Amino acid sequence: FEIFNLDLKAGDSLKIKGRISEDANGFIINLGHSSSDLALHFNPRFNESVIVCNSKCSQAWQQEHRDSHLSFSKGSTIKLVIEFLADKFQVKLPDGHEVEFPNRHCYDKIAYMGVKGGFRVTSFKL
């Protein structure tokens, strides 16, 4: 699932609903200018019970940020709210916990969204 003309601006929120497959090891939501330049790589990993966030610049990964608050499970239907602020991203999890990640590239607009792995998007709203 990829979108190349997402018009997400600083101050906007993105709501994503979907179902996590029963056999998922994890899934990925990427936001940035392209698949090789990512401002936010959001990657819950069930086998490690962790949410990994990172950014990518010209195909090169940067330093990982790990949050051990994994509040959802395989087979569940969830809603995530990603707030894009000038200095950071705030991802609100289904239980209200927020994962914060800095806007390392100082992007003011996001054009690319990619969703991979064991997550089927049922709706998203800007």
Coordinates of C-alpha atoms in Angstrom, one line a residue:
F1 CA 0.0 0.0 0.0
E2 CA 1.7 3.2 -1.1
I3 CA 0.6 6.8 -1.7
F4 CA 3.0 9.2 -3.5
N5 CA 0.9 12.4 -3.4
L6 CA -0.1 12.6 0.2
D7 CA -0.4 16.2 1.1
L8 CA 0.4 16.1 4.9
K9 CA 1.5 19.4 6.3
A10 CA 3.0 20.3 9.7
G11 CA 0.0 20.6 12.1
D12 CA -2.0 17.9 10.3
S13 CA -3.1 14.6 11.8
L14 CA -3.4 11.3 9.9
K15 CA -5.8 8.7 11.2
I16 CA -5.2 5.1 10.1
K17 CA -7.5 2.2 10.9
G18 CA -6.7 -1.4 10.0
R19 CA -6.4 -5.0 11.0
I20 CA -3.2 -6.7 12.1
S21 CA -3.0 -10.2 10.7
E22 CA -2.9 -13.2 13.1
D23 CA 0.5 -14.3 11.8
A24 CA 2.1 -10.9 11.7
N25 CA 5.7 -10.5 13.0
G26 CA 5.1 -6.8 12.8
F27 CA 4.2 -4.0 10.3
I28 CA 5.6 -0.8 9.0
I29 CA 4.1 2.7 8.4
N30 CA 6.5 5.0 6.5
L31 CA 6.1 8.7 6.0
G32 CA 8.4 11.0 4.1
H33 CA 9.3 12.4 0.7
S34 CA 9.9 8.9 -0.9
S35 CA 10.7 5.4 0.2
S36 CA 14.4 6.3 0.4
D37 CA 13.9 9.6 2.4
L38 CA 11.7 8.9 5.4
A39 CA 10.9 11.3 8.2
L40 CA 9.1 8.5 10.2
H41 CA 9.5 4.8 10.0
F42 CA 7.0 3.3 12.5
N43 CA 7.6 -0.4 13.0
P44 CA 5.9 -2.4 15.8
R45 CA 7.7 -5.8 16.2
F46 CA 5.7 -8.5 17.9
N47 CA 8.6 -10.9 18.2
E48 CA 10.6 -8.3 20.2
S49 CA 7.6 -6.6 21.9
V50 CA 8.8 -3.2 20.9
I51 CA 7.9 -0.3 18.6
V52 CA 10.9 0.9 16.6
C53 CA 10.9 4.4 15.1
N54 CA 13.6 5.6 12.7
S55 CA 14.3 7.9 9.8
K56 CA 16.1 7.4 6.5
C57 CA 18.1 9.8 4.5
S58 CA 19.2 9.0 0.9
Q59 CA 18.7 5.2 1.6
A60 CA 20.8 5.4 4.9
W61 CA 19.1 4.5 8.1
Q62 CA 19.7 6.7 11.1
Q63 CA 19.6 6.0 14.9
E64 CA 16.7 3.8 16.1
H65 CA 14.3 4.9 18.8
R66 CA 12.7 2.0 20.7
D67 CA 9.6 2.2 22.8
S68 CA 8.6 -1.0 24.8
H69 CA 4.9 0.1 25.1
L70 CA 3.4 -2.3 22.6
S71 CA -0.3 -2.1 23.5
F72 CA -1.9 -4.0 20.7
S73 CA -1.7 -7.6 19.5
K74 CA -1.9 -9.8 16.4
G75 CA -5.4 -10.3 15.1
S76 CA -6.7 -7.0 16.5
T77 CA -8.3 -4.0 14.7
I78 CA -6.6 -0.8 15.7
K79 CA -6.7 3.0 15.0
L80 CA -3.5 5.0 15.1
V81 CA -3.4 8.8 15.0
I82 CA -0.1 10.3 13.7
E83 CA 0.2 14.0 14.5
F84 CA 2.8 15.7 12.3
L85 CA 4.2 18.7 14.1
A86 CA 7.0 21.1 13.0
D87 CA 9.6 19.5 15.4
K88 CA 8.2 15.9 15.9
F89 CA 5.7 13.2 15.2
Q90 CA 3.3 12.0 17.9
V91 CA 1.8 8.6 17.3
K92 CA -1.2 8.0 19.5
L93 CA -1.7 4.3 20.2
P94 CA -5.2 2.7 20.8
D95 CA -4.8 2.8 24.6
G96 CA -3.9 6.6 24.5
H97 CA -0.1 6.1 25.0
E98 CA 1.9 8.4 22.7
V99 CA 5.2 7.6 20.9
E100 CA 7.2 10.7 20.1
F101 CA 9.8 10.9 17.4
P102 CA 11.7 14.0 16.3
N103 CA 11.3 15.5 12.8
R104 CA 15.0 15.0 12.1
H105 CA 14.8 16.2 8.5
C106 CA 12.8 19.4 9.4
Y107 CA 10.2 18.5 6.7
D108 CA 7.2 20.8 6.5
K109 CA 5.3 18.5 4.1
I110 CA 5.0 14.8 3.7
A111 CA 4.2 13.4 0.2
Y112 CA 4.8 9.7 0.7
M113 CA 3.1 7.1 2.8
G114 CA 3.9 3.4 2.6
V115 CA 2.3 0.5 4.7
K116 CA 3.9 -2.9 4.7
G117 CA 3.8 -6.1 6.6
G118 CA 0.9 -7.7 8.5
F119 CA -1.4 -4.7 8.6
R120 CA -4.3 -4.2 6.3
V121 CA -5.5 -0.6 6.1
T122 CA -9.3 -0.3 6.2
S123 CA -9.4 3.5 6.3
F124 CA -7.3 6.5 6.6
K125 CA -8.2 10.2 7.0
L126 CA -6.2 13.4 6.8

